[in-house]
Structures are given as structure tokens and as C-alpha cells.
């Protein structure tokens, strides 16, 4: 171990960073070795039904408000959101009609 008493603060910081980076590299190798083998071509299980999320006006509003350069009050944005709502209503009606037959 180096003599910390004779090292400058910058040298101590540099040494600490080197140790930290070495520990991180060792940890990564260890984690990779512990990972169970999985099939590389196996697709992930993903729930891709976003209809509930898209149909939630409060969620859409919060997303649109947080997008840079997007004015949620603009006519184009309101039209797009409105068309999504209409499509969802249409899908609901067609699903209800299919179930009653």
C-alpha cells in the first residue's frame, strides 16, 4: 500500500479512483460469470398492449406537457389525441358487438 501520509490530496484521489475502477471491473467479471446462460434468440416477455395507457387522458396530458417543444394545447396535438380516443371507442364498440353474437 502507498504511504498516504506523504501523498498529496490529488494523489490520494487519483489512487482512490484507480482502486474504485479496478473494483468495478472485477465486479463486472464476477457478475457476468454468475449470470445463468440463456438462449440468445429467446424473445423477452413484453406486454405490448398500450391501449389502456393511451386511453388515459391524464397520462397523455402529463407526457405531452413534459415533451420539449410540444404544446399540448395546440390544435394538432388535440386532434391527434382526439383521434386516438375515437379509435378506442370504435374498438370498444366492435368488441362489444363481437361478444354478443
Short mmCIF file of N, CA and C in Angstrom, two decimals:
data_model
loop_
_atom_site.label_atom_id
_atom_site.label_comp_id
_atom_site.label_asym_id
_atom_site.label_seq_id
_atom_site.Cartn_x
_atom_site.Cartn_y
_atom_site.Cartn_z
N UNK A 1 0.83 -1.18 0.00
CA UNK A 1 0.00 0.00 0.00
C UNK A 1 0.87 1.25 0.00
N UNK A 2 0.44 2.27 -0.70
CA UNK A 2 1.21 3.51 -0.72
C UNK A 2 1.14 4.23 0.63
N UNK A 3 2.06 5.13 0.83
CA UNK A 3 2.13 5.91 2.07
C UNK A 3 1.21 7.12 1.92
N UNK A 4 0.02 7.03 2.46
CA UNK A 4 -0.96 8.10 2.31
C UNK A 4 -0.53 9.39 3.00
N UNK A 5 0.27 9.27 4.04
CA UNK A 5 0.71 10.46 4.78
C UNK A 5 1.58 11.36 3.91
N UNK A 6 2.31 10.77 2.97
CA UNK A 6 3.21 11.56 2.12
C UNK A 6 2.58 11.90 0.76
N UNK A 7 1.33 11.49 0.54
CA UNK A 7 0.68 11.76 -0.75
C UNK A 7 -0.10 13.07 -0.66
N UNK A 8 -0.16 13.78 -1.78
CA UNK A 8 -0.99 14.98 -1.83
C UNK A 8 -2.45 14.55 -1.93
N UNK A 9 -3.34 15.49 -1.74
CA UNK A 9 -4.77 15.18 -1.83
C UNK A 9 -5.12 14.68 -3.23
N UNK A 10 -4.54 15.30 -4.26
CA UNK A 10 -4.81 14.88 -5.64
C UNK A 10 -4.32 13.46 -5.88
N UNK A 11 -3.14 13.12 -5.33
CA UNK A 11 -2.61 11.76 -5.49
C UNK A 11 -3.51 10.75 -4.78
N UNK A 12 -4.01 11.12 -3.61
CA UNK A 12 -4.91 10.24 -2.88
C UNK A 12 -6.20 10.01 -3.66
N UNK A 13 -6.73 11.09 -4.24
CA UNK A 13 -7.96 10.97 -5.04
C UNK A 13 -7.71 10.09 -6.25
N UNK A 14 -6.59 10.31 -6.93
CA UNK A 14 -6.26 9.50 -8.11
C UNK A 14 -6.12 8.03 -7.73
N UNK A 15 -5.46 7.75 -6.61
CA UNK A 15 -5.30 6.37 -6.16
C UNK A 15 -6.66 5.75 -5.83
N UNK A 16 -7.52 6.51 -5.14
CA UNK A 16 -8.85 6.01 -4.79
C UNK A 16 -9.67 5.71 -6.05
N UNK A 17 -9.55 6.58 -7.06
CA UNK A 17 -10.29 6.35 -8.31
C UNK A 17 -9.78 5.10 -9.01
N UNK A 18 -8.47 4.89 -9.02
CA UNK A 18 -7.91 3.69 -9.64
C UNK A 18 -8.43 2.44 -8.94
N UNK A 19 -8.43 2.47 -7.62
CA UNK A 19 -8.93 1.32 -6.86
C UNK A 19 -10.41 1.07 -7.15
N UNK A 20 -11.17 2.14 -7.21
CA UNK A 20 -12.60 2.03 -7.47
C UNK A 20 -12.86 1.43 -8.85
N UNK A 21 -12.11 1.92 -9.84
CA UNK A 21 -12.29 1.41 -11.20
C UNK A 21 -11.88 -0.06 -11.28
N UNK A 22 -10.83 -0.44 -10.58
CA UNK A 22 -10.39 -1.83 -10.57
C UNK A 22 -11.44 -2.71 -9.91
N UNK A 23 -12.00 -2.24 -8.79
CA UNK A 23 -13.05 -2.99 -8.11
C UNK A 23 -14.27 -3.17 -9.01
N UNK A 24 -14.64 -2.12 -9.72
CA UNK A 24 -15.79 -2.18 -10.62
C UNK A 24 -15.54 -3.18 -11.75
N UNK A 25 -14.33 -3.18 -12.30
CA UNK A 25 -14.00 -4.12 -13.38
C UNK A 25 -14.05 -5.55 -12.86
N UNK A 26 -13.51 -5.80 -11.68
CA UNK A 26 -13.54 -7.14 -11.09
C UNK A 26 -14.97 -7.58 -10.82
N UNK A 27 -15.79 -6.66 -10.33
CA UNK A 27 -17.17 -6.96 -10.01
C UNK A 27 -17.96 -7.32 -11.27
N UNK A 28 -17.70 -6.61 -12.37
CA UNK A 28 -18.39 -6.88 -13.63
C UNK A 28 -18.07 -8.28 -14.11
N UNK A 29 -16.81 -8.67 -14.05
CA UNK A 29 -16.41 -10.01 -14.48
C UNK A 29 -17.10 -11.05 -13.61
N UNK A 30 -17.15 -10.81 -12.31
CA UNK A 30 -17.79 -11.74 -11.39
C UNK A 30 -19.28 -11.86 -11.69
N UNK A 31 -19.94 -10.74 -11.93
CA UNK A 31 -21.38 -10.76 -12.22
C UNK A 31 -21.66 -11.49 -13.52
N UNK A 32 -20.81 -11.30 -14.52
CA UNK A 32 -21.02 -11.98 -15.79
C UNK A 32 -20.84 -13.48 -15.63
N UNK A 33 -19.91 -13.89 -14.79
CA UNK A 33 -19.68 -15.31 -14.57
C UNK A 33 -20.85 -15.94 -13.83
N UNK A 34 -21.51 -15.21 -12.95
CA UNK A 34 -22.62 -15.75 -12.16
C UNK A 34 -23.93 -15.79 -12.93
N UNK A 35 -24.03 -15.03 -14.02
CA UNK A 35 -25.28 -14.98 -14.78
C UNK A 35 -25.60 -16.35 -15.38
N UNK A 36 -26.83 -16.78 -15.25
CA UNK A 36 -27.19 -18.06 -15.88
C UNK A 36 -27.21 -17.92 -17.40
N UNK A 37 -26.86 -18.98 -18.05
CA UNK A 37 -26.86 -18.97 -19.52
C UNK A 37 -28.30 -18.99 -20.01
N UNK A 38 -28.61 -18.11 -20.95
CA UNK A 38 -29.94 -18.08 -21.54
C UNK A 38 -29.79 -18.21 -23.04
N UNK A 39 -30.84 -18.63 -23.65
CA UNK A 39 -30.80 -18.74 -25.10
C UNK A 39 -30.78 -17.34 -25.69
N UNK A 40 -29.84 -17.12 -26.60
CA UNK A 40 -29.67 -15.77 -27.14
C UNK A 40 -30.83 -15.35 -28.03
N UNK A 41 -31.49 -16.29 -28.66
CA UNK A 41 -32.56 -15.94 -29.60
C UNK A 41 -33.93 -15.94 -28.93
N UNK A 42 -33.97 -16.14 -27.64
CA UNK A 42 -35.24 -16.18 -26.93
C UNK A 42 -35.77 -14.76 -26.75
N UNK A 43 -36.97 -14.47 -27.26
CA UNK A 43 -37.51 -13.11 -27.11
C UNK A 43 -37.91 -12.84 -25.67
N UNK A 44 -37.88 -11.57 -25.31
CA UNK A 44 -38.30 -11.16 -23.97
C UNK A 44 -39.82 -11.20 -23.89
N UNK A 45 -40.33 -11.48 -22.71
CA UNK A 45 -41.76 -11.41 -22.48
C UNK A 45 -42.13 -9.95 -22.27
N UNK A 46 -42.88 -9.40 -23.20
CA UNK A 46 -43.23 -7.99 -23.13
C UNK A 46 -44.73 -7.84 -23.32
N UNK A 47 -45.32 -7.04 -22.46
CA UNK A 47 -46.74 -6.73 -22.60
C UNK A 47 -46.84 -5.52 -23.52
N UNK A 48 -47.34 -5.74 -24.73
CA UNK A 48 -47.36 -4.67 -25.72
C UNK A 48 -48.73 -4.04 -25.90
N UNK A 49 -49.64 -4.26 -24.98
CA UNK A 49 -50.96 -3.66 -25.09
C UNK A 49 -50.95 -2.31 -24.38
N UNK A 50 -50.84 -1.26 -25.18
CA UNK A 50 -50.76 0.09 -24.64
C UNK A 50 -52.10 0.80 -24.69
N UNK A 51 -53.16 0.10 -25.02
CA UNK A 51 -54.45 0.76 -25.22
C UNK A 51 -54.95 1.43 -23.94
N UNK A 52 -54.73 0.81 -22.79
CA UNK A 52 -55.18 1.43 -21.54
C UNK A 52 -54.42 2.71 -21.27
N UNK A 53 -53.11 2.67 -21.49
CA UNK A 53 -52.27 3.84 -21.23
C UNK A 53 -52.62 4.97 -22.19
N UNK A 54 -52.77 4.64 -23.46
CA UNK A 54 -53.07 5.67 -24.45
C UNK A 54 -54.47 6.23 -24.22
N UNK A 55 -55.36 5.41 -23.69
CA UNK A 55 -56.71 5.86 -23.43
C UNK A 55 -56.86 6.69 -22.16
N UNK A 56 -55.80 6.82 -21.39
CA UNK A 56 -55.86 7.58 -20.15
C UNK A 56 -55.50 9.03 -20.43
N UNK A 57 -56.50 9.93 -20.45
CA UNK A 57 -56.23 11.32 -20.81
C UNK A 57 -55.26 12.02 -19.86
N UNK A 58 -55.30 11.70 -18.59
CA UNK A 58 -54.39 12.34 -17.62
C UNK A 58 -52.95 11.94 -17.91
N UNK A 59 -52.74 10.67 -18.24
CA UNK A 59 -51.39 10.21 -18.56
C UNK A 59 -50.88 10.88 -19.83
N UNK A 60 -51.72 10.89 -20.87
CA UNK A 60 -51.32 11.53 -22.12
C UNK A 60 -50.99 13.00 -21.90
N UNK A 61 -51.79 13.68 -21.13
CA UNK A 61 -51.57 15.10 -20.86
C UNK A 61 -50.22 15.30 -20.16
N UNK A 62 -49.92 14.46 -19.18
CA UNK A 62 -48.65 14.62 -18.45
C UNK A 62 -47.46 14.34 -19.36
N UNK A 63 -47.59 13.35 -20.23
CA UNK A 63 -46.49 13.05 -21.16
C UNK A 63 -46.29 14.21 -22.12
N UNK A 64 -47.37 14.70 -22.69
CA UNK A 64 -47.27 15.79 -23.66
C UNK A 64 -46.71 17.06 -23.03
N UNK A 65 -47.09 17.33 -21.79
CA UNK A 65 -46.58 18.54 -21.12
C UNK A 65 -45.08 18.47 -20.89
N UNK A 66 -44.55 17.24 -20.74
CA UNK A 66 -43.13 17.08 -20.44
C UNK A 66 -42.26 16.91 -21.68
N UNK A 67 -42.86 16.87 -22.85
CA UNK A 67 -42.06 16.77 -24.08
C UNK A 67 -41.59 18.15 -24.49
N UNK A 68 -40.28 18.29 -24.71
CA UNK A 68 -39.78 19.61 -25.12
C UNK A 68 -40.30 19.99 -26.49
N UNK A 69 -40.76 21.22 -26.62
CA UNK A 69 -41.22 21.73 -27.90
C UNK A 69 -42.63 21.33 -28.27
N UNK A 70 -43.34 20.65 -27.37
CA UNK A 70 -44.71 20.23 -27.66
C UNK A 70 -45.66 21.08 -26.83
N UNK A 71 -46.62 21.68 -27.53
CA UNK A 71 -47.65 22.46 -26.85
C UNK A 71 -48.91 21.59 -26.79
N UNK A 72 -49.24 21.05 -25.61
CA UNK A 72 -50.39 20.17 -25.53
C UNK A 72 -51.71 20.87 -25.84
N UNK A 73 -51.70 22.20 -25.85
CA UNK A 73 -52.91 22.94 -26.16
C UNK A 73 -53.04 23.25 -27.66
N UNK A 74 -52.02 22.88 -28.45
CA UNK A 74 -52.09 23.18 -29.89
C UNK A 74 -53.17 22.33 -30.55
N UNK A 75 -53.70 22.85 -31.64
CA UNK A 75 -54.79 22.17 -32.32
C UNK A 75 -54.36 20.81 -32.86
N UNK A 76 -53.15 20.72 -33.39
CA UNK A 76 -52.66 19.46 -33.96
C UNK A 76 -52.57 18.37 -32.89
N UNK A 77 -52.08 18.74 -31.72
CA UNK A 77 -51.95 17.76 -30.63
C UNK A 77 -53.34 17.34 -30.15
N UNK A 78 -54.23 18.30 -29.99
CA UNK A 78 -55.59 17.95 -29.54
C UNK A 78 -56.28 17.05 -30.56
N UNK A 79 -56.09 17.32 -31.86
CA UNK A 79 -56.69 16.48 -32.90
C UNK A 79 -56.15 15.05 -32.83
N UNK A 80 -54.83 14.93 -32.63
CA UNK A 80 -54.21 13.60 -32.55
C UNK A 80 -54.74 12.82 -31.36
N UNK A 81 -54.83 13.47 -30.21
CA UNK A 81 -55.35 12.82 -29.01
C UNK A 81 -56.82 12.46 -29.21
N UNK A 82 -57.56 13.36 -29.83
CA UNK A 82 -58.97 13.09 -30.10
C UNK A 82 -59.16 11.90 -31.03
N UNK A 83 -58.32 11.78 -32.04
CA UNK A 83 -58.44 10.65 -32.97
C UNK A 83 -58.11 9.34 -32.26
N UNK A 84 -57.16 9.37 -31.33
CA UNK A 84 -56.86 8.16 -30.55
C UNK A 84 -58.07 7.76 -29.71
N UNK A 85 -58.72 8.73 -29.12
CA UNK A 85 -59.89 8.44 -28.29
C UNK A 85 -61.01 7.86 -29.13
N UNK A 86 -61.21 8.42 -30.33
CA UNK A 86 -62.27 7.91 -31.22
C UNK A 86 -61.98 6.48 -31.64
N UNK A 87 -60.70 6.18 -31.95
CA UNK A 87 -60.34 4.82 -32.34
C UNK A 87 -60.61 3.85 -31.20
N UNK A 88 -60.29 4.27 -29.99
CA UNK A 88 -60.50 3.39 -28.83
C UNK A 88 -61.99 3.12 -28.65
N UNK A 89 -62.82 4.15 -28.80
CA UNK A 89 -64.26 3.97 -28.66
C UNK A 89 -64.79 3.02 -29.74
N UNK A 90 -64.27 3.18 -30.97
CA UNK A 90 -64.68 2.31 -32.07
C UNK A 90 -64.31 0.86 -31.77
N UNK A 91 -63.09 0.66 -31.26
CA UNK A 91 -62.64 -0.69 -30.92
C UNK A 91 -63.50 -1.29 -29.82
N UNK A 92 -63.87 -0.49 -28.83
CA UNK A 92 -64.72 -0.97 -27.74
C UNK A 92 -66.07 -1.43 -28.28
N UNK A 93 -66.67 -0.61 -29.15
CA UNK A 93 -67.98 -0.95 -29.71
C UNK A 93 -67.90 -2.22 -30.54
N UNK A 94 -66.84 -2.38 -31.33
CA UNK A 94 -66.73 -3.59 -32.16
C UNK A 94 -66.48 -4.81 -31.28
N UNK A 95 -65.74 -4.66 -30.19
CA UNK A 95 -65.52 -5.77 -29.27
C UNK A 95 -66.83 -6.17 -28.59
N UNK A 96 -67.61 -5.19 -28.17
CA UNK A 96 -68.89 -5.47 -27.53
C UNK A 96 -69.83 -6.17 -28.50
N UNK A 97 -69.83 -5.75 -29.75
CA UNK A 97 -70.67 -6.37 -30.77
C UNK A 97 -70.26 -7.79 -31.06
N UNK A 98 -68.97 -8.06 -31.06
CA UNK A 98 -68.47 -9.41 -31.32
C UNK A 98 -68.83 -10.36 -30.18
N UNK A 99 -68.85 -9.88 -28.96
CA UNK A 99 -69.09 -10.73 -27.82
C UNK A 99 -70.56 -11.13 -27.70
N UNK A 100 -71.47 -10.30 -28.18
CA UNK A 100 -72.89 -10.59 -28.03
C UNK A 100 -73.38 -11.59 -29.07
N UNK A 101 -72.61 -11.89 -30.08
CA UNK A 101 -73.06 -12.81 -31.13
C UNK A 101 -72.89 -14.24 -30.74
#
